[in-house]
CSV table of N, CA and C in Angstrom, one decimal:
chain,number,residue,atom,x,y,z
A,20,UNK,N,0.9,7.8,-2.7
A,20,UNK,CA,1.0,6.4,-3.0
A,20,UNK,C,0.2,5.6,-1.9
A,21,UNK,N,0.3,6.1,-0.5
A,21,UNK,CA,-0.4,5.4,0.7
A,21,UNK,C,-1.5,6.1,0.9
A,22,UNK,N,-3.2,5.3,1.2
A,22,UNK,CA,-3.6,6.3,1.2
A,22,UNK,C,-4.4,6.0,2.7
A,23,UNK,N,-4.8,7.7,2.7
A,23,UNK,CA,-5.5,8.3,3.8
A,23,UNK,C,-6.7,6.7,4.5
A,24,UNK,N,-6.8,6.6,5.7
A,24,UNK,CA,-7.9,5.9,5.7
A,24,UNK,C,-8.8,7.1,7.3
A,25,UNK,N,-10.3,6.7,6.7
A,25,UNK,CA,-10.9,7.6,7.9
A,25,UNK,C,-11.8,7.1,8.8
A,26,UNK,N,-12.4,7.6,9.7
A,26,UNK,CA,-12.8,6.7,10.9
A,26,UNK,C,-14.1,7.4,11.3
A,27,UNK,N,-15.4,6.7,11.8
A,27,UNK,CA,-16.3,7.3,12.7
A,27,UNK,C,-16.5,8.1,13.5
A,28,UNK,N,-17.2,9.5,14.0
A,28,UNK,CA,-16.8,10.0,15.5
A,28,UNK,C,-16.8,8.6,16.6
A,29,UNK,N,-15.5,9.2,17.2
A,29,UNK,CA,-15.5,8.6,18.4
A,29,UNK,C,-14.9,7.2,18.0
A,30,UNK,N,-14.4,6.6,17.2
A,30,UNK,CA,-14.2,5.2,16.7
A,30,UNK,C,-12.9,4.8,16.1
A,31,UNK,N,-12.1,4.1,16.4
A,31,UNK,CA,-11.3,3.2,16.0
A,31,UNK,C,-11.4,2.1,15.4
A,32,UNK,N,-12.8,1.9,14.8
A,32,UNK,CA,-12.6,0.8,14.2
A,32,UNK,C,-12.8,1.0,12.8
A,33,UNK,N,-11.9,0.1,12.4
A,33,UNK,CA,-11.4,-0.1,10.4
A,33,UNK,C,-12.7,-0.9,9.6
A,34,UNK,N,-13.6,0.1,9.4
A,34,UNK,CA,-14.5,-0.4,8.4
A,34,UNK,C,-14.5,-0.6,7.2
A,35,UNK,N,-15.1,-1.0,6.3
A,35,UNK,CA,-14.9,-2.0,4.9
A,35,UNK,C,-14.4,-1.1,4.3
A,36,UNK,N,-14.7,0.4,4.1
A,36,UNK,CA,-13.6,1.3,2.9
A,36,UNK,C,-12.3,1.9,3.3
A,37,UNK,N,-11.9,1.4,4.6
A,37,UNK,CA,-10.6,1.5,5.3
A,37,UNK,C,-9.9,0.2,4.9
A,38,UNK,N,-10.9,-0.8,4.9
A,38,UNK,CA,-9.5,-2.5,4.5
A,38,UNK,C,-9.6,-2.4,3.2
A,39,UNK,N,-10.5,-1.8,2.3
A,39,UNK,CA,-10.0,-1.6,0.9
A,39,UNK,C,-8.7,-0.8,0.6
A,40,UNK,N,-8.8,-0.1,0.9
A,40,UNK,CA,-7.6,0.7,1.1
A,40,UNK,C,-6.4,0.4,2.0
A,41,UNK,N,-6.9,-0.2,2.8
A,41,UNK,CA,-5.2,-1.1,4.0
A,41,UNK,C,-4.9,-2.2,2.8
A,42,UNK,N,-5.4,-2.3,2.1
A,42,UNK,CA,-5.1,-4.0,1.6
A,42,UNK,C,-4.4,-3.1,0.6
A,43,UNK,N,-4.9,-2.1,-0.2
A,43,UNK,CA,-3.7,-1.8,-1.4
A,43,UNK,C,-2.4,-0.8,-0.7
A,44,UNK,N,-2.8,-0.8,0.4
A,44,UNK,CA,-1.5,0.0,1.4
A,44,UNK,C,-0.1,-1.3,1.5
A,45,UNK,N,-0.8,-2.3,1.8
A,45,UNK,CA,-0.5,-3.3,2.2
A,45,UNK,C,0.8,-3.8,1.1
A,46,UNK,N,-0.2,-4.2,-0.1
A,46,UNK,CA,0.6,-4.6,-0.8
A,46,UNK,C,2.2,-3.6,-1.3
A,47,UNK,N,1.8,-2.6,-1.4
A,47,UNK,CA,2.6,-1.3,-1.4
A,47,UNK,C,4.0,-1.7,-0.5
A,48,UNK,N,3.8,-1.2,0.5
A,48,UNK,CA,4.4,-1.0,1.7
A,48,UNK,C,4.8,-2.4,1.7
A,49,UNK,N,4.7,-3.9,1.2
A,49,UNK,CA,5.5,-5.6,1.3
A,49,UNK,C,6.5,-5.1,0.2
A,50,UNK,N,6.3,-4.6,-0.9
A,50,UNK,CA,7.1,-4.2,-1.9
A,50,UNK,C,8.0,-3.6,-2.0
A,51,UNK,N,7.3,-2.7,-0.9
A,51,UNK,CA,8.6,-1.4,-0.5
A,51,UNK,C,9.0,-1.7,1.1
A,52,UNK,N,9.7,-2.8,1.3
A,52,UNK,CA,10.1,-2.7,2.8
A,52,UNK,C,11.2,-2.5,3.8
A,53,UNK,N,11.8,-1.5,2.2
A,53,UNK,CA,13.0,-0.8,2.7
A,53,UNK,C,12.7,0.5,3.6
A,54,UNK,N,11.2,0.7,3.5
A,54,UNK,CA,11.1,2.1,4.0
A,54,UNK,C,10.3,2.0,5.3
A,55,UNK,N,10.6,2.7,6.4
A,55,UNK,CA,10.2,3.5,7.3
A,55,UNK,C,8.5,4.1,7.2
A,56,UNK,N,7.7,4.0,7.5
A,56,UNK,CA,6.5,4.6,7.4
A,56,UNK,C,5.4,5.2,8.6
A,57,UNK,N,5.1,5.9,8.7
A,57,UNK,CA,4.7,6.4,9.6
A,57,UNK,C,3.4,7.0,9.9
A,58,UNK,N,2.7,6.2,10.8
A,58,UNK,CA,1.0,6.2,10.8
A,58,UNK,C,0.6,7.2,11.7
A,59,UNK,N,0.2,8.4,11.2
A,59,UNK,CA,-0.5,9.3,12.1
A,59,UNK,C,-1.8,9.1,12.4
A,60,UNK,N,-2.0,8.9,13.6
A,60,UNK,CA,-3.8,9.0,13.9
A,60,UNK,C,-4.3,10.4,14.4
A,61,UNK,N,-5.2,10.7,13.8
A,61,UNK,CA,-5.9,12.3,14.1
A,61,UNK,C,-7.0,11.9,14.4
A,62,UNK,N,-7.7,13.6,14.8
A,62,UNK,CA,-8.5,13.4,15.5
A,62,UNK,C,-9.1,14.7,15.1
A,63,UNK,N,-10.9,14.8,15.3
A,63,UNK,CA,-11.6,16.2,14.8
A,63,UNK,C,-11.4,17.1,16.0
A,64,UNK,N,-11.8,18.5,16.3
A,64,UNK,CA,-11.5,18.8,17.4
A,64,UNK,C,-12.2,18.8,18.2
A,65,UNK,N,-13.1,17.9,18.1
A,65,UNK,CA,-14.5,17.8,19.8
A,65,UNK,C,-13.7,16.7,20.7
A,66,UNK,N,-13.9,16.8,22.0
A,66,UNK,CA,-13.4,16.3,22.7
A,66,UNK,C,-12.4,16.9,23.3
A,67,UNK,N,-11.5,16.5,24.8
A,67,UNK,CA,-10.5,17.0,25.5
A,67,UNK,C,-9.4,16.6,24.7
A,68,UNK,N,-8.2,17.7,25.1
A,68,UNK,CA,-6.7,17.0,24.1
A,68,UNK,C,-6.2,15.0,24.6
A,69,UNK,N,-6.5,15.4,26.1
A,69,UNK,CA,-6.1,14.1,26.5
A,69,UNK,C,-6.7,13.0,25.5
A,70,UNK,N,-7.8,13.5,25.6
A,70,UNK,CA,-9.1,12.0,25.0
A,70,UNK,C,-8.9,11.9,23.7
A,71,UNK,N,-8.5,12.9,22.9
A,71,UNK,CA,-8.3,13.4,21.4
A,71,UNK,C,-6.7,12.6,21.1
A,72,UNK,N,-5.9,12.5,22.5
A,72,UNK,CA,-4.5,12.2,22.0
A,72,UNK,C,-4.5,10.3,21.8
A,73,UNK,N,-5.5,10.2,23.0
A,73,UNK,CA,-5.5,9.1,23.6
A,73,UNK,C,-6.3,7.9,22.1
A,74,UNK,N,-7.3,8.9,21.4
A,74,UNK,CA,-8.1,7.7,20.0
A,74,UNK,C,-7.6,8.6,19.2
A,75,UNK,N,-6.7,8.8,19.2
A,75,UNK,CA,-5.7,9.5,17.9
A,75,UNK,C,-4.5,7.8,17.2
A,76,UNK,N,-4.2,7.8,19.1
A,76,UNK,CA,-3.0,6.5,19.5
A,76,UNK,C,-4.1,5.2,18.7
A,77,UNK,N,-5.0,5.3,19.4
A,77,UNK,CA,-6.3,4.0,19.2
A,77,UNK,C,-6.1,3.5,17.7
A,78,UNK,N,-6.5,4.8,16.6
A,78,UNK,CA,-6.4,4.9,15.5
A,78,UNK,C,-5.2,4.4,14.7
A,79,UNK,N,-4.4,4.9,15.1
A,79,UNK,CA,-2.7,4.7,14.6
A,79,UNK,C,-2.7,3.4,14.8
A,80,UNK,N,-3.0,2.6,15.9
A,80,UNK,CA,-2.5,1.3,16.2
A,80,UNK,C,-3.0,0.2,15.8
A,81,UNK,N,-4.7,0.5,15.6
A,81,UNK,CA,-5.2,-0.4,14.8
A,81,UNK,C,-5.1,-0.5,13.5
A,82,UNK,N,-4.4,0.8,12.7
A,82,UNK,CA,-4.2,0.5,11.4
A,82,UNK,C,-2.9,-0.5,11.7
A,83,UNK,N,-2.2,0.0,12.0
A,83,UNK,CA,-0.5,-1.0,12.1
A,83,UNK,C,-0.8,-2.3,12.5
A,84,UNK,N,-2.1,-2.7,13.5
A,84,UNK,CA,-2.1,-3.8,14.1
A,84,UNK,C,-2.5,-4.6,12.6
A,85,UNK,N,-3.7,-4.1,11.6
A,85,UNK,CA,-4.1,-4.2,10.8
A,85,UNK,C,-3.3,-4.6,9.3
A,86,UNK,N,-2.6,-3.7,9.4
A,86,UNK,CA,-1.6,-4.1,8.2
A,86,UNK,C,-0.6,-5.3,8.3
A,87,UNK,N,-0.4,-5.5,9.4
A,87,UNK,CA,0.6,-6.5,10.2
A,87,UNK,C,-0.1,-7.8,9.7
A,88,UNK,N,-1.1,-7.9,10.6
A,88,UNK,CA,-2.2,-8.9,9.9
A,88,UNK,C,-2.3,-9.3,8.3
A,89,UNK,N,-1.6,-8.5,7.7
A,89,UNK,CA,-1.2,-8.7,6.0
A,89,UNK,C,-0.7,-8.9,5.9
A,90,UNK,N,0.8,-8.8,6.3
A,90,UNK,CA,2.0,-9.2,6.5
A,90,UNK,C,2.7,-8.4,6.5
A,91,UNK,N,2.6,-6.9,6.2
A,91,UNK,CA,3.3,-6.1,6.4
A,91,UNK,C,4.4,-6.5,8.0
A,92,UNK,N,5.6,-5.9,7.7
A,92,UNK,CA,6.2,-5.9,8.9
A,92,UNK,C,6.1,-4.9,10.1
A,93,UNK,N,6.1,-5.3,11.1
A,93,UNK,CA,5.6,-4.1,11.8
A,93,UNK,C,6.8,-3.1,12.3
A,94,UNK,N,8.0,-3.7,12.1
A,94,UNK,CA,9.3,-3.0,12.2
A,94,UNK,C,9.3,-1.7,11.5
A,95,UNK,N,8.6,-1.7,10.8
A,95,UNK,CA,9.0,-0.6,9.4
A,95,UNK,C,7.6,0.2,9.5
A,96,UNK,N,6.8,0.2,10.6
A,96,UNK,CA,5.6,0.9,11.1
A,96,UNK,C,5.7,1.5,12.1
A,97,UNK,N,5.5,3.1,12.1
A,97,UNK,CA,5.6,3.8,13.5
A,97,UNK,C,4.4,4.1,13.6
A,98,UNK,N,3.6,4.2,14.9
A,98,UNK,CA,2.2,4.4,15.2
A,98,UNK,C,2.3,5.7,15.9
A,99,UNK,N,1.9,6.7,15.5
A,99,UNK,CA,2.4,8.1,16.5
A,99,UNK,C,0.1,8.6,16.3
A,100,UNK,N,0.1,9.4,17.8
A,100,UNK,CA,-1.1,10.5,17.4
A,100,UNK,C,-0.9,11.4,17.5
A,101,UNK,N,-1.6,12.5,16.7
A,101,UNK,CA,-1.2,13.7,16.2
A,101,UNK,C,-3.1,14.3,17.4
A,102,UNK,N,-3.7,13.7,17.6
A,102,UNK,CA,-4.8,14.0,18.4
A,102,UNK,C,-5.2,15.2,17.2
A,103,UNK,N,-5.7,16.2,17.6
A,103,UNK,CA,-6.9,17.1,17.1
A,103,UNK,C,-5.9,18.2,16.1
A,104,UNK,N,-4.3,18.2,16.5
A,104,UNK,CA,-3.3,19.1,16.1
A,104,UNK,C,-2.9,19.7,14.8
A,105,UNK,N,-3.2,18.5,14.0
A,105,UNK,CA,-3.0,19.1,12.3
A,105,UNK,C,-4.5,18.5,11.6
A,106,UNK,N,-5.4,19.4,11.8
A,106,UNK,CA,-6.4,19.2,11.1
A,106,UNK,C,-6.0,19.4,9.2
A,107,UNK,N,-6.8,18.3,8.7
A,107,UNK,CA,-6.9,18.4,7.4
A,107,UNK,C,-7.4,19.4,6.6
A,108,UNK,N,-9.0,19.7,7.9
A,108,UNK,CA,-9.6,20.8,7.3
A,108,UNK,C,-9.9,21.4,8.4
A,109,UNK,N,-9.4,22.8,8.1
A,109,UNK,CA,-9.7,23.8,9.4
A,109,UNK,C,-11.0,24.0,9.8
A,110,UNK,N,-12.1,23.8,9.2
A,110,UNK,CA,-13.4,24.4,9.3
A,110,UNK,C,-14.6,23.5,10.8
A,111,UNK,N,-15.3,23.7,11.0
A,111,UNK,CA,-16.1,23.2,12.1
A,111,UNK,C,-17.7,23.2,11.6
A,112,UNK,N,-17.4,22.5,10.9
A,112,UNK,CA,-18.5,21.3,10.7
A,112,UNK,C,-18.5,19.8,10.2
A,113,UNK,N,-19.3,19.1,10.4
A,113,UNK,CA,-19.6,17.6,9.9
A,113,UNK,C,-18.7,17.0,8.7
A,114,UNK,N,-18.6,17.9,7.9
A,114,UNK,CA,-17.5,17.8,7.0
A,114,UNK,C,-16.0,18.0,7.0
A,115,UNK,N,-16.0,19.0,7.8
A,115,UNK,CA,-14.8,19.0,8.0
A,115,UNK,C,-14.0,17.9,9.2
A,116,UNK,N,-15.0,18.0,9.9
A,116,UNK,CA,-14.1,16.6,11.2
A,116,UNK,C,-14.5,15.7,10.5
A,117,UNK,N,-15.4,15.0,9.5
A,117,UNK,CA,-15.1,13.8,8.9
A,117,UNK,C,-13.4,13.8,7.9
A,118,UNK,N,-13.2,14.7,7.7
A,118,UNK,CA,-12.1,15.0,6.9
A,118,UNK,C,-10.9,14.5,8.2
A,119,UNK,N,-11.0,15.1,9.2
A,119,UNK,CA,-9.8,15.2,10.0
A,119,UNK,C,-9.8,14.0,11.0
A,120,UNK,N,-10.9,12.7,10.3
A,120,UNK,CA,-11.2,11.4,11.4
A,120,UNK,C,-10.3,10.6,10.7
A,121,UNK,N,-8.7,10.8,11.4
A,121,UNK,CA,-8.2,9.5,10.0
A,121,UNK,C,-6.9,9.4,10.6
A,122,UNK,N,-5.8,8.4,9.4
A,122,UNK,CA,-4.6,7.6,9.9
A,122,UNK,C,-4.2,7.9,8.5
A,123,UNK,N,-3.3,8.8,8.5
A,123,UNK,CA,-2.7,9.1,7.4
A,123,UNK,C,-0.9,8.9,7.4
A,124,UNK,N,-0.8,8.4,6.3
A,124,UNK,CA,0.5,7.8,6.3
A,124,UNK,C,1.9,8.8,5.9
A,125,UNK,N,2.8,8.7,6.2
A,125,UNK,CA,3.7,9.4,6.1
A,125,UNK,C,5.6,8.3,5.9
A,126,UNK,N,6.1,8.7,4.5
A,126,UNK,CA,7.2,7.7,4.4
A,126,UNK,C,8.4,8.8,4.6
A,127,UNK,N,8.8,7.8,5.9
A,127,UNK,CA,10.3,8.5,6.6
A,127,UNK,C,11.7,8.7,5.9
A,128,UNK,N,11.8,7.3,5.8
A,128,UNK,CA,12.5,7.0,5.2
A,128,UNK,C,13.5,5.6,4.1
């Protein structure tokens, strides 16, 4: 239902096929604001864990900060980083860490 949004190496910032996608997140999540939701930010695995944990958090926060800005409430948003830990795609290349550059949503409860 929520979907995946993904991000540049090295980058936290929400480019235009990320707010296409935050905005139909958006409306979703106003509709449903019974629920709990939960923003993982990931990370490909280049870089140290610290640094990987640290624009994992970046990631996570600018979506929430972003959704907020829609009106989402931010009560019903947890911002967690997952850093380099649960890759999307195990593989090591270009493709694959574009796969695993992202803020993928998760509903708690």
């Amino acid at each position: 239902v929520l979907r995946t949004v993904f991000f540049a190496y090295n980058s936290n910032e929400i480019d235009d096929s990320a707010k296409s996608a935050l905005q139909g997140n958006a409306t979703w999540l106003k509709a449903h604001a019974k629920y709990t939701v939960e923003i993982g930010g990931h990370c490909d695995e280049r870089g140290s864990i610290g640094y990987n944990v640290a624009l994992g958090d970046r990631r996570a926060s600018a979506v929430k900060d972003y959704l907020v800005g829609l009106g989402v409430g931010g009560a019903s948003l947890v911002a967690i980083s997952y850093g380099e830990e649960q890759p999307a795609d195990p593989g090591h290349s270009e493709g694959a860490w574009a796969k695993n550059r992202r803020a993928q949503f998760t509903i708690k409860s």
